[in-house]
Amino acid sequence: PLPPASDLSQSLLPRPSQQSVSAPDSLSTPAPVATGLTTGQAAARLDFWGPNALEEKKSNACLKFLGYFWGPMPIMIWLASIIELINESIPDLCILLLLQLINGLVGWVEEKNAGNAIAALKASLTPKCTVKRDGRWTIIDAKFLVPGDVINLKLGDIIPADCKLLEGPPLSVDQAALTGESLPVTLYPGDSGKMGATVKRGELEAHVSATGSNTFFGKAAAMVNSVENVSRFQKILFKISMCLLTVAVVVTTTIMIVLLNEGVSVLRTLAICVVLLVSSIPIAMQVVSTSTMAVGARRLAQMGVIVARLGAIEEMAGMDMLCSDKTGTLTQNKLKLYEPIIVGKLTTKELVFYAALAAKRMEEGQDAIDFCITKDCEADPESAKKLEEYEELDFVPFDPTSKKTVATVKNISSGKVFKTCKGMCNIVLDMCDPDEATRNKVVGAVQELADRGYRALGVAKTGESGKWEFLGVLSLFDPPREDTKDTIMKAQEMGIQVKMVTGDQTAIAKETCRSLGMGAGILDSSVFSQSEAEVESRGQSLHDIVKDAHGFAEVYPEHKFKIVKMLMDSGFTCGMTGDGVNDAPALKRAQIGIAVEGATDAARAAADIVLTDPGLKTIIDAILRARKIFARVRNYCIYRISATFQLIFFFFFAVVGFKNTVQTNFPDEQRTIAAAQTMFGESPMEYETVFTLPVMALVAITLLNDGLIISICKDKVVPAVKPQKWFLREIFAVAVALGFVLVVENCSLLLIGMNVGPGSEANAQGCGQNPKYYPDADPSAVGTAKCTGFVNGWLGDDVYGTITYRELKTLIYMSLSLSGFCTVLSARTKGFWFSRRTGYLLGSATIVAFIATTLLALHVSDISSDLDMDNLRPSQAGFVWIWVLICFSVQDMIVKRGVYAAYDYYNRDTEIKNGEDYMHAIVSNQIEEERLTMRRTSLHGGAPSRSTVGGRVSHGDFGAGGMPRASSADRMPERKSPSEVRLEKKLIRLEEELSLLREEVARKKDKKGV
């Protein structure tokens, strides 16, 4: 059971004595109840303690915005822009700056939409409160409260600061949002009230004991504020970018050295290398990935899932551990009556009716138990009408001494007067003095209910003689939501472990877990109070204990925070659901914080995802949608890595491997680069000695392919059946294999094109020498004849059968662009590219990209004569298409399939281990269920004892409104029944099966080729 309310948060709440250690008595001593603090005293304390408000981390909005334009990729774009500015290449400069602006704005908008958790926590503070100052009650802003103030708390008030209750009747306080308790608690003089709790019944004065960040509420805010999460996707994106950037820088530096060594001007070399570098690194990856997740977020919003941080979508796809609060998340946070235990000849409706007569009938402020019983009674029209026939003459409310409520009622029509009572079962039994058989039956039933976490409520009435008659026992429980069990089952089928993390009692948590099929291995907060050495002395680390437990009960916010952190440290991608202030730190700490419907502002602001529909059923749809989005982003990353590999290594081999071939195979007139004006003067005319593409061609490849591939955000994909991880080894293996094919494909085409050059044909066949470029050639000689052959027929012109250098550039541009976009089709599936149709948008974009690239290649010189590229003839464009499609077939049907098959074989042991863990979990849950069933079939007898602490009744013996809680002292010696013997045998058999299963898995793993 939970400790007394005054001790509920002793590990978090700063006690008044703690404050007084560092403060003079004049600034910490509680004010006299009659007069309160004076204005001067309050001002002095406010100056010392500060306002009753939460501290907030502030950042410079301008610097935060500018930060999105600084980093590895932005720096490269800035460098490329400077080079283009020096070369006075305004079109290229504008395109690069546009890319930079888009990248920065997307990141800034995403961060802006994420919200500010601390601001919402601060906004949820009570704005006004009633305080006694200078001997008068006055209403002030809650932020001006100070320790020692005298405040008034009444029905409907939200407690403005942590306080200690003064003398008077008890208060019923709902602090579910703070502690996770499913029912309001009753606080008595001397107990502590928490900031943010709501007064449900009663009125009382209190002394403020802590304010602002020193409160329970404030500690939760401090934990939220201490978390600096970097999303998994940001880390992966950074790793991929840095890897590609490193390779690109090394290779581009080599290209730069070769170009300078070949006599290419410094400015031209820099322009080519920097733009090549920018084209190679994934500058558009952030835009494409964010656009994909943004489209998914809009779809999720239509399903009732609001995404506050886009990175959470990707992390949800990989979520393999879900920690869930119980009260209000898994359960309805409403009491419900279950099958009662009837004593005598009453019906269930009659038992509930007499319990309703013993409830205080109020329009508002009714106790939770009274409300549940009255509502159940009024749900039956006959009972509701009958209830109106009775007048309440007297009502004795619950108190910790009597532990019951007693009502004196009168039948209006007959005038008959009698009393009804409901309360703790052993108290009501003692009032009635039933026979031994009845007492044993009731005690056994109550103990069974207590073991299952149900609340037991005895009901009695006076008879004709005025003697009390025991009528029966009502059982109450906060039931799971109707869809919760199905949701958890689906989550488990999808490879997600679900653990309950609640501040409620252990017995209640176990019964809820059992009813939802989550197992019953529930730990309480005591495990976290032990030292690491104490835990490890029992052969297990605390991390292992947390990982193996099915759930946790009686935990506080810092425990939830610690549980989530330990699971994350153990390698899980952890999600956390909750609705209260006590959940906010864990929601912020988890990789995926999910605030459920009806959550507090604090929980919603700390969360990454907010559900607008009740329960968790929408989480399953959100996970499936997230896995689809993950698949799309993963496919893009494979494409982007392969495209980088293609560009950077193609130009490396083109520059290094063909540096002499260009000069030999093509005349100087075709390789001429005109003089250009720059900021540092005129760049002289020169002849190309190595193969390169114009800067604008590289930019066109980047813009066309990366721009249109944004359509992948609506590609048709199939969600994975298990949590998705970033297996970078697999991603890079597939991408490099695809990129290798592209490099070989385009280098081979370059070699073919080089060999159709006029210089090459002149040396090989003695033909194709155009007098325009070879003035010494004899027109009547064979050297001017048309070159013949299969390739010459496709690529050569009609007169000489050769290709010009500028046509070769256009040819390679077309091949690079088409083959790159074909790779998108290959990267999106593990099977053949046609095994799953493309999304309509991606299919349309593919057609647009193919047509645009082809038209650009056919009319490039018509668009601009300064690009050093000539129009292709239809036969040349057709040859490129045939070449690309042949290579694409090899890439998709042979290379890609081979890589995936090899990777699956390499990871076969991991799959075996996952299957082993899954089977072990199933059998272990069955064993735990049988153990629970055995305990429930045990019969108990004898009267329960009463538990007291320090002369007063322990809060562990009863709940809010007098709800009894059975303790272990009520148990009687167990005796085995035939059914229990059968269950023991079944349990032994299950444990033997688990042992055999472990041996079988170990044996299979030792076999080669499993």
Coordinates of N, CA and C in Angstrom, one line a residue, residues 559-675:
H559 N 11.0 8.3 -10.5 CA 11.2 6.8 -10.8 C 10.8 6.6 -12.2
K560 N 9.7 7.2 -12.7 CA 9.3 7.0 -14.1 C 10.4 7.5 -15.0
F561 N 11.0 8.6 -14.7 CA 12.1 9.2 -15.4 C 13.3 8.2 -15.5
K562 N 13.6 7.6 -14.4 CA 14.7 6.7 -14.3 C 14.5 5.4 -15.0
I563 N 13.2 4.9 -14.9 CA 12.9 3.7 -15.7 C 13.0 3.8 -17.2
V564 N 12.5 4.9 -17.7 CA 12.6 5.2 -19.1 C 14.1 5.3 -19.5
K565 N 14.9 6.0 -18.7 CA 16.3 6.2 -19.0 C 17.0 4.9 -19.0
M566 N 16.7 4.0 -18.0 CA 17.4 2.7 -18.0 C 17.1 1.9 -19.2
L567 N 15.8 1.9 -19.6 CA 15.4 1.1 -20.8 C 16.1 1.6 -22.0
M568 N 16.2 2.9 -22.1 CA 16.9 3.5 -23.3 C 18.4 3.2 -23.2
D569 N 19.0 3.2 -22.0 CA 20.4 2.8 -21.9 C 20.6 1.3 -22.2
S570 N 19.6 0.5 -22.1 CA 19.6 -0.9 -22.4 C 19.5 -1.2 -23.9
G571 N 19.3 -0.2 -24.7 CA 19.2 -0.3 -26.1 C 17.8 -0.3 -26.7
F572 N 16.8 0.0 -25.9 CA 15.5 0.0 -26.4 C 15.2 1.4 -27.0
T573 N 14.3 1.4 -28.0 CA 13.8 2.7 -28.5 C 12.4 2.8 -27.7
C574 N 12.4 3.7 -26.7 CA 11.4 3.7 -25.7 C 10.3 4.8 -25.9
G575 N 9.1 4.4 -25.9 CA 8.0 5.3 -25.9 C 7.3 5.3 -24.5
M576 N 6.7 6.4 -24.2 CA 6.0 6.6 -22.9 C 4.7 7.3 -23.1
T577 N 3.6 6.7 -22.5 CA 2.3 7.4 -22.6 C 1.9 7.9 -21.2
G578 N 1.2 9.0 -21.1 CA 0.8 9.5 -19.9 C -0.2 10.7 -20.1
D579 N -0.7 11.1 -18.9 CA -1.7 12.2 -19.0 C -1.5 13.3 -17.9
G580 N -0.6 13.0 -17.0 CA -0.5 13.9 -15.8 C 0.8 14.6 -15.7
V581 N 0.9 15.5 -14.7 CA 2.1 16.2 -14.5 C 3.2 15.3 -14.0
N582 N 2.8 14.2 -13.3 CA 3.8 13.2 -12.8 C 4.4 12.4 -14.0
D583 N 3.7 12.5 -15.1 CA 4.2 11.7 -16.3 C 5.1 12.6 -17.2
A584 N 5.1 14.0 -17.0 CA 5.8 14.9 -17.9 C 7.3 14.6 -18.0
P585 N 8.0 14.4 -16.9 CA 9.4 14.2 -17.0 C 9.7 13.0 -17.8
A586 N 9.0 11.9 -17.6 CA 9.2 10.6 -18.4 C 8.9 10.8 -19.8
L587 N 7.8 11.6 -20.1 CA 7.4 11.9 -21.5 C 8.5 12.6 -22.2
K588 N 9.1 13.5 -21.5 CA 10.2 14.3 -22.1 C 11.4 13.5 -22.3
R589 N 11.7 12.6 -21.4 CA 12.9 11.8 -21.4 C 12.8 10.7 -22.5
A590 N 11.6 10.1 -22.7 CA 11.5 9.1 -23.6 C 11.7 9.6 -25.1
Q591 N 12.1 8.6 -25.9 CA 12.4 9.0 -27.3 C 11.1 9.4 -28.0
I592 N 10.0 8.8 -27.6 CA 8.6 9.1 -28.1 C 7.7 9.3 -26.9
G593 N 7.5 10.6 -26.6 CA 6.5 10.9 -25.5 C 5.1 11.1 -26.1
I594 N 4.1 10.3 -25.5 CA 2.8 10.3 -26.1 C 1.8 10.8 -25.0
A595 N 1.2 11.9 -25.2 CA 0.2 12.4 -24.3 C -1.2 11.9 -24.7
V596 N -1.9 11.2 -23.9 CA -3.2 10.7 -24.3 C -4.3 11.8 -24.2
E597 N -5.5 11.4 -24.7 CA -6.6 12.3 -24.7 C -6.9 12.8 -23.3
G598 N -7.2 14.0 -23.1 CA -7.5 14.6 -21.8 C -6.3 14.8 -20.9
A599 N -5.1 14.8 -21.5 CA -3.9 15.0 -20.7 C -3.8 16.5 -20.3
T600 N -3.0 16.7 -19.2 CA -2.8 18.1 -18.7 C -1.9 18.8 -19.7
D601 N -1.9 20.1 -19.6 CA -1.1 21.0 -20.5 C 0.4 20.6 -20.3
A602 N 0.8 20.3 -19.1 CA 2.2 19.9 -18.9 C 2.5 18.6 -19.6
A603 N 1.7 17.6 -19.6 CA 1.9 16.4 -20.3 C 1.9 16.6 -21.8
R604 N 1.0 17.4 -22.3 CA 0.9 17.6 -23.8 C 2.1 18.4 -24.2
A605 N 2.6 19.3 -23.5 CA 3.8 20.1 -23.9 C 5.1 19.3 -23.9
A606 N 5.2 18.4 -22.9 CA 6.4 17.6 -22.8 C 6.4 16.5 -23.8
A607 N 5.2 16.1 -24.4 CA 5.1 15.0 -25.3 C 5.5 15.4 -26.7
D608 N 5.9 14.4 -27.5 CA 6.2 14.5 -28.9 C 4.9 14.3 -29.8
I609 N 4.0 13.5 -29.2 CA 2.8 13.1 -29.9 C 1.6 13.3 -29.0
V610 N 0.5 13.9 -29.4 CA -0.7 14.1 -28.6 C -1.8 13.4 -29.3
L611 N -2.5 12.5 -28.5 CA -3.7 11.8 -29.0 C -4.9 12.6 -28.7
T612 N -5.8 12.7 -29.6 CA -7.1 13.5 -29.4 C -8.3 12.5 -29.2
D613 N -8.1 11.2 -29.4 CA -9.1 10.3 -29.2 C -8.8 9.5 -27.9
P614 N -9.9 9.0 -27.2 CA -9.6 8.3 -25.9 C -8.9 7.0 -26.2
G615 N -8.1 6.6 -25.2 CA -7.4 5.3 -25.2 C -6.2 5.3 -26.1
L616 N -5.7 4.0 -26.3 CA -4.5 3.9 -27.1 C -4.6 3.3 -28.5
K617 N -5.9 3.1 -28.9 CA -6.1 2.4 -30.1 C -5.5 3.1 -31.3
T618 N -5.5 4.4 -31.2 CA -4.9 5.2 -32.4 C -3.4 5.0 -32.4
I619 N -2.8 4.6 -31.3 CA -1.3 4.4 -31.4 C -0.9 3.3 -32.4
I620 N -1.7 2.2 -32.5 CA -1.4 1.2 -33.5 C -1.4 1.7 -34.9
D621 N -2.5 2.5 -35.2 CA -2.5 3.1 -36.5 C -1.3 4.1 -36.7
A622 N -1.0 4.8 -35.7 CA 0.2 5.7 -35.8 C 1.5 5.0 -36.0
I623 N 1.6 3.8 -35.3 CA 2.9 3.0 -35.5 C 3.0 2.5 -36.9
L624 N 1.8 2.0 -37.4 CA 1.8 1.5 -38.8 C 2.2 2.6 -39.8
R625 N 1.6 3.8 -39.6 CA 1.8 4.9 -40.5 C 3.3 5.3 -40.3
A626 N 3.8 5.3 -39.1 CA 5.2 5.7 -38.9 C 6.2 4.7 -39.6
R627 N 5.8 3.4 -39.6 CA 6.7 2.4 -40.2 C 6.7 2.6 -41.7
K628 N 5.5 3.1 -42.3 CA 5.5 3.4 -43.7 C 6.4 4.6 -44.0
I629 N 6.3 5.6 -43.2 CA 7.1 6.8 -43.4 C 8.6 6.4 -43.3
F630 N 8.9 5.6 -42.3 CA 10.3 5.1 -42.1 C 10.8 4.4 -43.4
A631 N 10.0 3.6 -43.9 CA 10.4 2.9 -45.2 C 10.7 3.8 -46.3
R632 N 9.9 4.9 -46.4 CA 10.1 5.9 -47.4 C 11.4 6.6 -47.2
V633 N 11.6 7.0 -46.0 CA 12.9 7.8 -45.7 C 14.1 6.9 -45.9
R634 N 14.0 5.6 -45.5 CA 15.1 4.7 -45.7 C 15.3 4.5 -47.1
N635 N 14.3 4.3 -47.9 CA 14.5 4.1 -49.4 C 15.2 5.4 -50.0
Y636 N 14.8 6.5 -49.5 CA 15.5 7.7 -50.0 C 16.9 7.8 -49.6
C637 N 17.2 7.4 -48.4 CA 18.6 7.4 -48.0 C 19.5 6.4 -48.8
I638 N 18.9 5.2 -49.1 CA 19.7 4.3 -50.0 C 19.9 4.9 -51.3
Y639 N 18.9 5.6 -51.9 CA 19.1 6.3 -53.2 C 20.1 7.4 -53.1
R640 N 20.0 8.2 -52.0 CA 20.9 9.3 -51.9 C 22.4 8.9 -51.7
I641 N 22.6 7.8 -51.0 CA 24.0 7.3 -50.8 C 24.5 6.8 -52.1
S642 N 23.7 6.0 -52.8 CA 24.1 5.5 -54.1 C 24.4 6.6 -55.1
A643 N 23.5 7.6 -55.1 CA 23.7 8.7 -56.0 C 25.0 9.5 -55.7
T644 N 25.3 9.6 -54.4 CA 26.6 10.2 -54.0 C 27.8 9.4 -54.5
F645 N 27.7 8.1 -54.3 CA 28.7 7.2 -54.7 C 28.9 7.2 -56.3
Q646 N 27.8 7.3 -57.0 CA 27.8 7.4 -58.4 C 28.6 8.7 -58.9
L647 N 28.1 9.8 -58.4 CA 28.7 11.1 -58.9 C 30.2 11.2 -58.5
I648 N 30.5 11.0 -57.2 CA 31.9 11.2 -56.8 C 32.9 10.3 -57.4
F649 N 32.5 9.0 -57.5 CA 33.5 8.1 -58.1 C 33.5 8.0 -59.6
F650 N 32.3 8.4 -60.2 CA 32.3 8.5 -61.7 C 33.3 9.6 -62.1
F651 N 33.2 10.8 -61.4 CA 34.1 11.9 -61.8 C 35.5 11.6 -61.4
F652 N 35.7 10.8 -60.4 CA 37.1 10.5 -60.0 C 37.7 9.6 -61.1
F653 N 37.0 8.6 -61.5 CA 37.6 7.7 -62.6 C 37.6 8.5 -63.9
A654 N 36.6 9.4 -64.2 CA 36.6 10.1 -65.4 C 37.8 11.1 -65.5
V655 N 38.2 11.7 -64.4 CA 39.3 12.6 -64.3 C 40.6 11.9 -64.3
V656 N 40.7 10.9 -63.5 CA 42.0 10.2 -63.3 C 42.2 9.2 -64.4
G657 N 41.2 8.4 -64.8 CA 41.3 7.4 -65.8 C 41.3 7.8 -67.2
F658 N 40.7 8.9 -67.5 CA 40.5 9.4 -68.9 C 41.2 10.7 -69.2
K659 N 42.2 11.1 -68.4 CA 42.8 12.4 -68.5 C 43.6 12.6 -69.8
N660 N 44.1 11.5 -70.3 CA 44.9 11.6 -71.6 C 43.9 11.3 -72.8
T661 N 42.9 10.5 -72.5 CA 42.0 10.1 -73.6 C 41.2 11.3 -74.2
V662 N 40.8 12.3 -73.4 CA 40.1 13.4 -73.8 C 40.9 14.2 -74.9
Q663 N 42.1 14.4 -74.5 CA 43.0 15.2 -75.4 C 43.3 14.5 -76.7
T664 N 43.4 13.2 -76.6 CA 43.7 12.4 -77.8 C 42.5 12.2 -78.7
N665 N 41.4 12.0 -78.2 CA 40.2 11.6 -79.0 C 39.4 12.8 -79.5
F666 N 39.6 14.0 -79.0 CA 38.8 15.1 -79.4 C 39.7 16.3 -79.8
P667 N 39.4 17.0 -80.9 CA 40.3 18.1 -81.3 C 40.1 19.3 -80.4
D668 N 41.1 20.2 -80.4 CA 41.1 21.3 -79.5 C 39.9 22.2 -79.7
E669 N 39.4 22.3 -80.9 CA 38.3 23.2 -81.1 C 37.0 22.8 -80.3
Q670 N 36.9 21.5 -80.1 CA 35.7 20.9 -79.4 C 35.9 21.1 -77.9
R671 N 37.2 21.2 -77.5 CA 37.5 21.3 -76.0 C 37.8 22.7 -75.5
T672 N 37.4 23.6 -76.3 CA 37.7 25.0 -76.0 C 36.8 25.6 -74.9
I673 N 37.3 26.2 -73.9 CA 36.5 26.9 -72.9 C 36.8 28.4 -73.0
A674 N 35.8 29.1 -73.3 CA 35.9 30.6 -73.6 C 36.4 31.3 -72.4
A675 N 37.0 32.5 -72.6 CA 37.4 33.3 -71.5 C 36.2 33.9 -70.8

